[in-house]
Amino acid sequence: MKQLLIIFFILVSPHVLRAEQNRKFDPEAYRMEMKNYIIKKASLSADDAQKFFKLYDEMRTKERALFRKTRINKHKPPRTDEECRKAILQKDNTEIELKKLQLKYHESMLKVLPASVVIKCLFYAEEFDRNKLREASQRHSGHRKEHIKRSNKER
């Protein structure tokens, strides 16, 4: 019986791992997890959290629109010097737009919350994003290593 369980586990575990790795990204779940992380780490009151996230979510929505704008250009890489020049200047202008947008929202946040609260929230938002990116990178890296091991065994 024990041997059957071990064999079953060996046969099923790769499928379970693959299903976990192929899981689709859920932006709403990510946002809620980030919100809970920031509230906990920055020790936000319900009122402060409501004020911060109202502005922060608006800012992030507008940032994503700017990110999409730069991503569109990656599908059609510039070929000539003139196209490259335009692409560089457009990227610079988009980054300036992004910084102006962040400045506008940071000023709004500072009008409704103390600076010490805003800086903690922004710090923990960045920390959360970095941690999630690191986790995703490690999962992807592990998946790649598993694929390489399998292809080497097949040779």
Short mmCIF file of N, CA, C and O in Angstrom, two decimals, residues 27-120:
data_model
loop_
_atom_site.label_atom_id
_atom_site.label_comp_id
_atom_site.label_asym_id
_atom_site.label_seq_id
_atom_site.Cartn_x
_atom_site.Cartn_y
_atom_site.Cartn_z
N PRO A 27 -5.02 40.10 -11.58
CA PRO A 27 -4.67 41.46 -11.12
C PRO A 27 -5.43 41.88 -9.86
O PRO A 27 -4.87 42.58 -9.02
N GLU A 28 -6.67 41.47 -9.73
CA GLU A 28 -7.45 41.86 -8.56
C GLU A 28 -6.89 41.21 -7.29
O GLU A 28 -6.79 41.84 -6.24
N ALA A 29 -6.52 39.93 -7.40
CA ALA A 29 -5.93 39.24 -6.25
C ALA A 29 -4.59 39.88 -5.89
O ALA A 29 -4.27 40.04 -4.70
N TYR A 30 -3.81 40.25 -6.90
CA TYR A 30 -2.52 40.90 -6.67
C TYR A 30 -2.73 42.23 -5.94
O TYR A 30 -2.05 42.54 -4.97
N ARG A 31 -3.72 43.01 -6.41
CA ARG A 31 -4.01 44.31 -5.81
C ARG A 31 -4.44 44.15 -4.35
O ARG A 31 -4.00 44.89 -3.48
N MET A 32 -5.29 43.17 -4.09
CA MET A 32 -5.76 42.94 -2.72
C MET A 32 -4.62 42.48 -1.81
O MET A 32 -4.52 42.91 -0.66
N GLU A 33 -3.77 41.62 -2.34
CA GLU A 33 -2.62 41.16 -1.56
C GLU A 33 -1.68 42.32 -1.25
O GLU A 33 -1.18 42.46 -0.13
N MET A 34 -1.46 43.20 -2.25
CA MET A 34 -0.61 44.36 -2.04
C MET A 34 -1.23 45.29 -1.00
O MET A 34 -0.54 45.79 -0.11
N LYS A 35 -2.52 45.51 -1.13
CA LYS A 35 -3.23 46.40 -0.20
C LYS A 35 -3.08 45.89 1.23
O LYS A 35 -2.73 46.64 2.14
N ASN A 36 -3.31 44.61 1.44
CA ASN A 36 -3.17 44.02 2.78
C ASN A 36 -1.74 44.12 3.30
O ASN A 36 -1.51 44.39 4.48
N TYR A 37 -0.78 43.91 2.41
CA TYR A 37 0.64 44.00 2.77
C TYR A 37 0.98 45.41 3.25
O TYR A 37 1.60 45.59 4.30
N ILE A 38 0.56 46.41 2.49
CA ILE A 38 0.87 47.80 2.83
C ILE A 38 0.17 48.21 4.13
O ILE A 38 0.79 48.84 5.00
N ILE A 39 -1.09 47.84 4.26
CA ILE A 39 -1.84 48.18 5.48
C ILE A 39 -1.15 47.59 6.71
O ILE A 39 -0.96 48.27 7.71
N LYS A 40 -0.73 46.34 6.59
CA LYS A 40 -0.09 45.67 7.72
C LYS A 40 1.29 46.29 8.01
O LYS A 40 1.59 46.65 9.16
N LYS A 41 2.12 46.41 6.99
CA LYS A 41 3.50 46.89 7.19
C LYS A 41 3.55 48.34 7.63
O LYS A 41 4.37 48.71 8.46
N ALA A 42 2.67 49.19 7.07
CA ALA A 42 2.68 50.62 7.39
C ALA A 42 1.77 50.94 8.57
O ALA A 42 1.67 52.10 8.96
N SER A 43 1.12 49.92 9.12
CA SER A 43 0.19 50.10 10.25
C SER A 43 -0.84 51.19 9.96
O SER A 43 -1.03 52.12 10.75
N LEU A 44 -1.50 51.07 8.82
CA LEU A 44 -2.47 52.08 8.40
C LEU A 44 -3.81 51.90 9.10
O LEU A 44 -4.27 50.77 9.28
N SER A 45 -4.43 53.01 9.44
CA SER A 45 -5.81 52.97 9.94
C SER A 45 -6.72 52.77 8.72
O SER A 45 -6.30 52.97 7.57
N ALA A 46 -7.97 52.39 8.96
CA ALA A 46 -8.92 52.18 7.86
C ALA A 46 -9.12 53.47 7.08
O ALA A 46 -9.18 53.46 5.84
N ASP A 47 -9.17 54.60 7.77
CA ASP A 47 -9.36 55.89 7.12
C ASP A 47 -8.16 56.26 6.25
O ASP A 47 -8.32 56.67 5.10
N ASP A 48 -6.95 56.09 6.79
CA ASP A 48 -5.74 56.38 6.02
C ASP A 48 -5.62 55.46 4.80
O ASP A 48 -5.24 55.90 3.72
N ALA A 49 -5.94 54.20 5.01
CA ALA A 49 -5.87 53.23 3.91
C ALA A 49 -6.83 53.63 2.79
O ALA A 49 -6.46 53.61 1.61
N GLN A 50 -8.02 54.02 3.17
CA GLN A 50 -9.02 54.42 2.18
C GLN A 50 -8.54 55.64 1.39
O GLN A 50 -8.61 55.67 0.17
N LYS A 51 -7.99 56.62 2.07
CA LYS A 51 -7.48 57.83 1.41
C LYS A 51 -6.31 57.51 0.49
O LYS A 51 -6.24 57.99 -0.65
N PHE A 52 -5.38 56.71 0.99
CA PHE A 52 -4.19 56.39 0.21
C PHE A 52 -4.55 55.58 -1.03
O PHE A 52 -4.13 55.92 -2.14
N PHE A 53 -5.31 54.51 -0.85
CA PHE A 53 -5.56 53.60 -1.98
C PHE A 53 -6.48 54.21 -3.03
O PHE A 53 -6.39 53.83 -4.20
N LYS A 54 -7.31 55.15 -2.65
CA LYS A 54 -8.13 55.84 -3.65
C LYS A 54 -7.22 56.53 -4.66
O LYS A 54 -7.37 56.38 -5.88
N LEU A 55 -6.25 57.27 -4.16
CA LEU A 55 -5.31 57.98 -5.03
C LEU A 55 -4.30 57.03 -5.68
O LEU A 55 -3.98 57.16 -6.87
N TYR A 56 -3.80 56.07 -4.91
CA TYR A 56 -2.77 55.16 -5.42
C TYR A 56 -3.33 54.32 -6.58
O TYR A 56 -2.65 54.14 -7.60
N ASP A 57 -4.56 53.83 -6.43
CA ASP A 57 -5.15 53.02 -7.49
C ASP A 57 -5.37 53.84 -8.77
O ASP A 57 -5.14 53.34 -9.87
N GLU A 58 -5.79 55.09 -8.61
CA GLU A 58 -5.94 55.98 -9.78
C GLU A 58 -4.59 56.16 -10.47
O GLU A 58 -4.50 56.10 -11.70
N MET A 59 -3.56 56.41 -9.67
CA MET A 59 -2.23 56.63 -10.22
C MET A 59 -1.75 55.39 -10.97
O MET A 59 -1.24 55.50 -12.09
N ARG A 60 -1.92 54.23 -10.37
CA ARG A 60 -1.46 53.00 -11.02
C ARG A 60 -2.19 52.73 -12.33
O ARG A 60 -1.59 52.25 -13.30
N THR A 61 -3.48 53.04 -12.38
CA THR A 61 -4.25 52.86 -13.62
C THR A 61 -3.67 53.73 -14.73
O THR A 61 -3.48 53.27 -15.86
N LYS A 62 -3.37 54.97 -14.40
CA LYS A 62 -2.80 55.89 -15.40
C LYS A 62 -1.36 55.49 -15.76
O LYS A 62 -0.95 55.63 -16.92
N GLU A 63 -0.61 54.97 -14.79
CA GLU A 63 0.75 54.49 -15.08
C GLU A 63 0.70 53.33 -16.07
O GLU A 63 1.50 53.27 -17.00
N ARG A 64 -0.23 52.41 -15.86
CA ARG A 64 -0.35 51.26 -16.76
C ARG A 64 -0.63 51.70 -18.19
O ARG A 64 -0.11 51.11 -19.14
N ALA A 65 -1.43 52.75 -18.35
CA ALA A 65 -1.70 53.27 -19.70
C ALA A 65 -0.40 53.76 -20.34
O ALA A 65 -0.16 53.51 -21.53
N LEU A 66 0.43 54.43 -19.56
CA LEU A 66 1.72 54.88 -20.10
C LEU A 66 2.64 53.71 -20.40
O LEU A 66 3.36 53.71 -21.41
N PHE A 67 2.64 52.68 -19.55
CA PHE A 67 3.47 51.50 -19.79
C PHE A 67 3.03 50.81 -21.09
O PHE A 67 3.86 50.36 -21.88
N ARG A 68 1.71 50.73 -21.30
CA ARG A 68 1.18 50.12 -22.53
C ARG A 68 1.67 50.89 -23.75
O ARG A 68 1.99 50.30 -24.78
N LYS A 69 1.70 52.19 -23.63
CA LYS A 69 2.14 53.05 -24.72
C LYS A 69 3.59 52.71 -25.12
O LYS A 69 3.90 52.64 -26.30
N THR A 70 4.46 52.49 -24.15
CA THR A 70 5.85 52.15 -24.47
C THR A 70 5.98 50.72 -24.96
O THR A 70 6.84 50.42 -25.79
N ARG A 71 5.11 49.84 -24.48
CA ARG A 71 5.18 48.43 -24.88
C ARG A 71 4.78 48.26 -26.34
O ARG A 71 5.30 47.39 -27.02
N ILE A 72 3.89 49.08 -26.84
CA ILE A 72 3.45 48.99 -28.24
C ILE A 72 4.64 49.13 -29.17
O ILE A 72 4.75 48.44 -30.17
N ASN A 73 5.56 50.02 -28.84
CA ASN A 73 6.73 50.26 -29.69
C ASN A 73 7.68 49.06 -29.74
O ASN A 73 8.46 48.95 -30.67
N LYS A 74 7.63 48.19 -28.78
CA LYS A 74 8.54 47.05 -28.76
C LYS A 74 8.16 46.01 -29.80
O LYS A 74 8.98 45.19 -30.19
N HIS A 75 6.91 46.04 -30.28
CA HIS A 75 6.48 45.08 -31.30
C HIS A 75 7.00 45.43 -32.68
O HIS A 75 7.11 44.57 -33.55
N LYS A 76 7.31 46.71 -32.89
CA LYS A 76 7.83 47.18 -34.16
C LYS A 76 9.17 47.87 -33.90
O LYS A 76 9.21 49.09 -33.76
N PRO A 77 10.25 47.11 -33.80
CA PRO A 77 11.53 47.76 -33.51
C PRO A 77 11.93 48.72 -34.63
O PRO A 77 11.71 48.43 -35.80
N PRO A 78 12.50 49.86 -34.26
CA PRO A 78 12.93 50.83 -35.29
C PRO A 78 14.08 50.27 -36.11
O PRO A 78 14.93 49.53 -35.61
N ARG A 79 14.10 50.64 -37.37
CA ARG A 79 15.13 50.13 -38.27
C ARG A 79 16.11 51.22 -38.71
O ARG A 79 17.31 51.00 -38.72
N THR A 80 15.61 52.35 -39.06
CA THR A 80 16.48 53.42 -39.56
C THR A 80 16.94 54.30 -38.40
O THR A 80 16.36 54.25 -37.30
N ASP A 81 17.94 55.13 -38.66
CA ASP A 81 18.42 56.07 -37.64
C ASP A 81 17.32 57.03 -37.21
O ASP A 81 17.18 57.34 -36.03
N GLU A 82 16.52 57.49 -38.18
CA GLU A 82 15.44 58.42 -37.86
C GLU A 82 14.38 57.75 -36.97
O GLU A 82 13.91 58.35 -36.00
N GLU A 83 14.02 56.50 -37.27
CA GLU A 83 13.07 55.77 -36.43
C GLU A 83 13.64 55.54 -35.03
O GLU A 83 12.91 55.65 -34.04
N CYS A 84 14.92 55.23 -34.96
CA CYS A 84 15.57 55.03 -33.65
C CYS A 84 15.56 56.34 -32.85
O CYS A 84 15.28 56.32 -31.65
N ARG A 85 15.87 57.43 -33.51
CA ARG A 85 15.86 58.74 -32.85
C ARG A 85 14.47 59.04 -32.29
O ARG A 85 14.33 59.44 -31.13
N LYS A 86 13.44 58.83 -33.10
CA LYS A 86 12.06 59.07 -32.66
C LYS A 86 11.70 58.17 -31.48
O LYS A 86 11.05 58.60 -30.53
N ALA A 87 12.11 56.91 -31.54
CA ALA A 87 11.80 55.96 -30.47
C ALA A 87 12.46 56.38 -29.15
O ALA A 87 11.84 56.31 -28.09
N ILE A 88 13.70 56.83 -29.24
CA ILE A 88 14.42 57.27 -28.03
C ILE A 88 13.73 58.49 -27.42
O ILE A 88 13.46 58.53 -26.21
N LEU A 89 13.40 59.47 -28.25
CA LEU A 89 12.75 60.68 -27.75
C LEU A 89 11.35 60.38 -27.21
O LEU A 89 10.94 60.95 -26.20
N GLN A 90 10.64 59.48 -27.87
CA GLN A 90 9.31 59.12 -27.40
C GLN A 90 9.40 58.42 -26.04
O GLN A 90 8.60 58.69 -25.14
N LYS A 91 10.38 57.54 -25.89
CA LYS A 91 10.57 56.85 -24.61
C LYS A 91 10.90 57.87 -23.51
O LYS A 91 10.35 57.80 -22.41
N ASP A 92 11.79 58.79 -23.81
CA ASP A 92 12.13 59.83 -22.84
C ASP A 92 10.91 60.65 -22.44
O ASP A 92 10.68 60.92 -21.26
N ASN A 93 10.12 61.05 -23.43
CA ASN A 93 8.92 61.85 -23.15
C ASN A 93 7.90 61.06 -22.32
O ASN A 93 7.26 61.62 -21.42
N THR A 94 7.78 59.77 -22.59
CA THR A 94 6.86 58.93 -21.80
C THR A 94 7.34 58.82 -20.36
O THR A 94 6.53 58.88 -19.43
N GLU A 95 8.65 58.69 -20.17
CA GLU A 95 9.19 58.62 -18.81
C GLU A 95 8.99 59.94 -18.07
O GLU A 95 8.71 59.94 -16.87
N ILE A 96 9.10 61.05 -18.78
CA ILE A 96 8.84 62.36 -18.17
C ILE A 96 7.37 62.46 -17.79
O ILE A 96 7.04 62.92 -16.69
N GLU A 97 6.49 62.01 -18.68
CA GLU A 97 5.05 62.00 -18.38
C GLU A 97 4.77 61.18 -17.12
O GLU A 97 3.97 61.57 -16.27
N LEU A 98 5.44 60.04 -17.03
CA LEU A 98 5.26 59.15 -15.88
C LEU A 98 5.68 59.84 -14.59
O LEU A 98 4.96 59.81 -13.59
N LYS A 99 6.81 60.51 -14.61
CA LYS A 99 7.29 61.21 -13.41
C LYS A 99 6.38 62.37 -13.04
O LYS A 99 6.11 62.61 -11.86
N LYS A 100 5.86 63.09 -14.05
CA LYS A 100 4.92 64.19 -13.77
C LYS A 100 3.63 63.63 -13.15
O LYS A 100 3.08 64.24 -12.24
N LEU A 101 3.18 62.51 -13.67
CA LEU A 101 1.98 61.87 -13.13
C LEU A 101 2.20 61.47 -11.67
O LEU A 101 1.37 61.75 -10.80
N GLN A 102 3.34 60.84 -11.40
CA GLN A 102 3.66 60.43 -10.02
C GLN A 102 3.75 61.66 -9.11
O GLN A 102 3.23 61.63 -7.99
N LEU A 103 4.38 62.72 -9.58
CA LEU A 103 4.50 63.94 -8.78
C LEU A 103 3.12 64.50 -8.44
O LEU A 103 2.84 64.85 -7.30
N LYS A 104 2.25 64.55 -9.44
CA LYS A 104 0.89 65.06 -9.23
C LYS A 104 0.16 64.24 -8.15
O LYS A 104 -0.43 64.81 -7.23
N TYR A 105 0.24 62.92 -8.25
CA TYR A 105 -0.46 62.08 -7.28
C TYR A 105 0.21 62.10 -5.91
O TYR A 105 -0.47 62.04 -4.89
N HIS A 106 1.53 62.16 -5.88
CA HIS A 106 2.21 62.25 -4.59
C HIS A 106 1.83 63.55 -3.88
O HIS A 106 1.61 63.55 -2.65
N GLU A 107 1.73 64.64 -4.63
CA GLU A 107 1.30 65.91 -4.02
C GLU A 107 -0.12 65.79 -3.48
O GLU A 107 -0.42 66.30 -2.40
N SER A 108 -0.99 65.11 -4.23
CA SER A 108 -2.37 64.90 -3.76
C SER A 108 -2.40 64.07 -2.49
O SER A 108 -3.17 64.33 -1.56
N MET A 109 -1.55 63.03 -2.46
CA MET A 109 -1.49 62.17 -1.28
C MET A 109 -1.02 62.97 -0.06
O MET A 109 -1.54 62.80 1.05
N LEU A 110 -0.05 63.85 -0.29
CA LEU A 110 0.50 64.65 0.81
C LEU A 110 -0.50 65.68 1.34
O LEU A 110 -0.36 66.14 2.48
N LYS A 111 -1.51 66.01 0.55
CA LYS A 111 -2.54 66.93 1.02
C LYS A 111 -3.53 66.25 1.97
O LYS A 111 -4.13 66.92 2.80
N VAL A 112 -3.69 64.93 1.83
CA VAL A 112 -4.69 64.23 2.65
C VAL A 112 -4.07 63.33 3.72
O VAL A 112 -4.78 62.86 4.60
N LEU A 113 -2.76 63.09 3.63
CA LEU A 113 -2.09 62.22 4.59
C LEU A 113 -0.75 62.83 5.00
O LEU A 113 -0.11 63.53 4.20
N PRO A 114 -0.27 62.52 6.21
CA PRO A 114 1.07 62.99 6.60
C PRO A 114 2.15 62.35 5.72
O PRO A 114 2.01 61.21 5.26
N ALA A 115 3.21 63.09 5.50
CA ALA A 115 4.31 62.61 4.66
C ALA A 115 4.89 61.30 5.18
O ALA A 115 5.27 60.43 4.40
N SER A 116 4.93 61.15 6.50
CA SER A 116 5.49 59.91 7.08
C SER A 116 4.64 58.69 6.72
O SER A 116 5.17 57.59 6.55
N VAL A 117 3.35 58.88 6.54
CA VAL A 117 2.47 57.77 6.14
C VAL A 117 2.64 57.49 4.65
O VAL A 117 2.76 56.34 4.23
N VAL A 118 2.67 58.55 3.85
CA VAL A 118 2.79 58.39 2.40
C VAL A 118 4.09 57.68 2.04
O VAL A 118 4.10 56.75 1.23
N ILE A 119 5.19 58.10 2.66
CA ILE A 119 6.49 57.50 2.30
C ILE A 119 6.53 56.01 2.68
O ILE A 119 7.07 55.20 1.93
N LYS A 120 5.93 55.65 3.82
CA LYS A 120 5.88 54.23 4.19
C LYS A 120 5.07 53.44 3.17
O LYS A 120 5.49 52.36 2.74
#
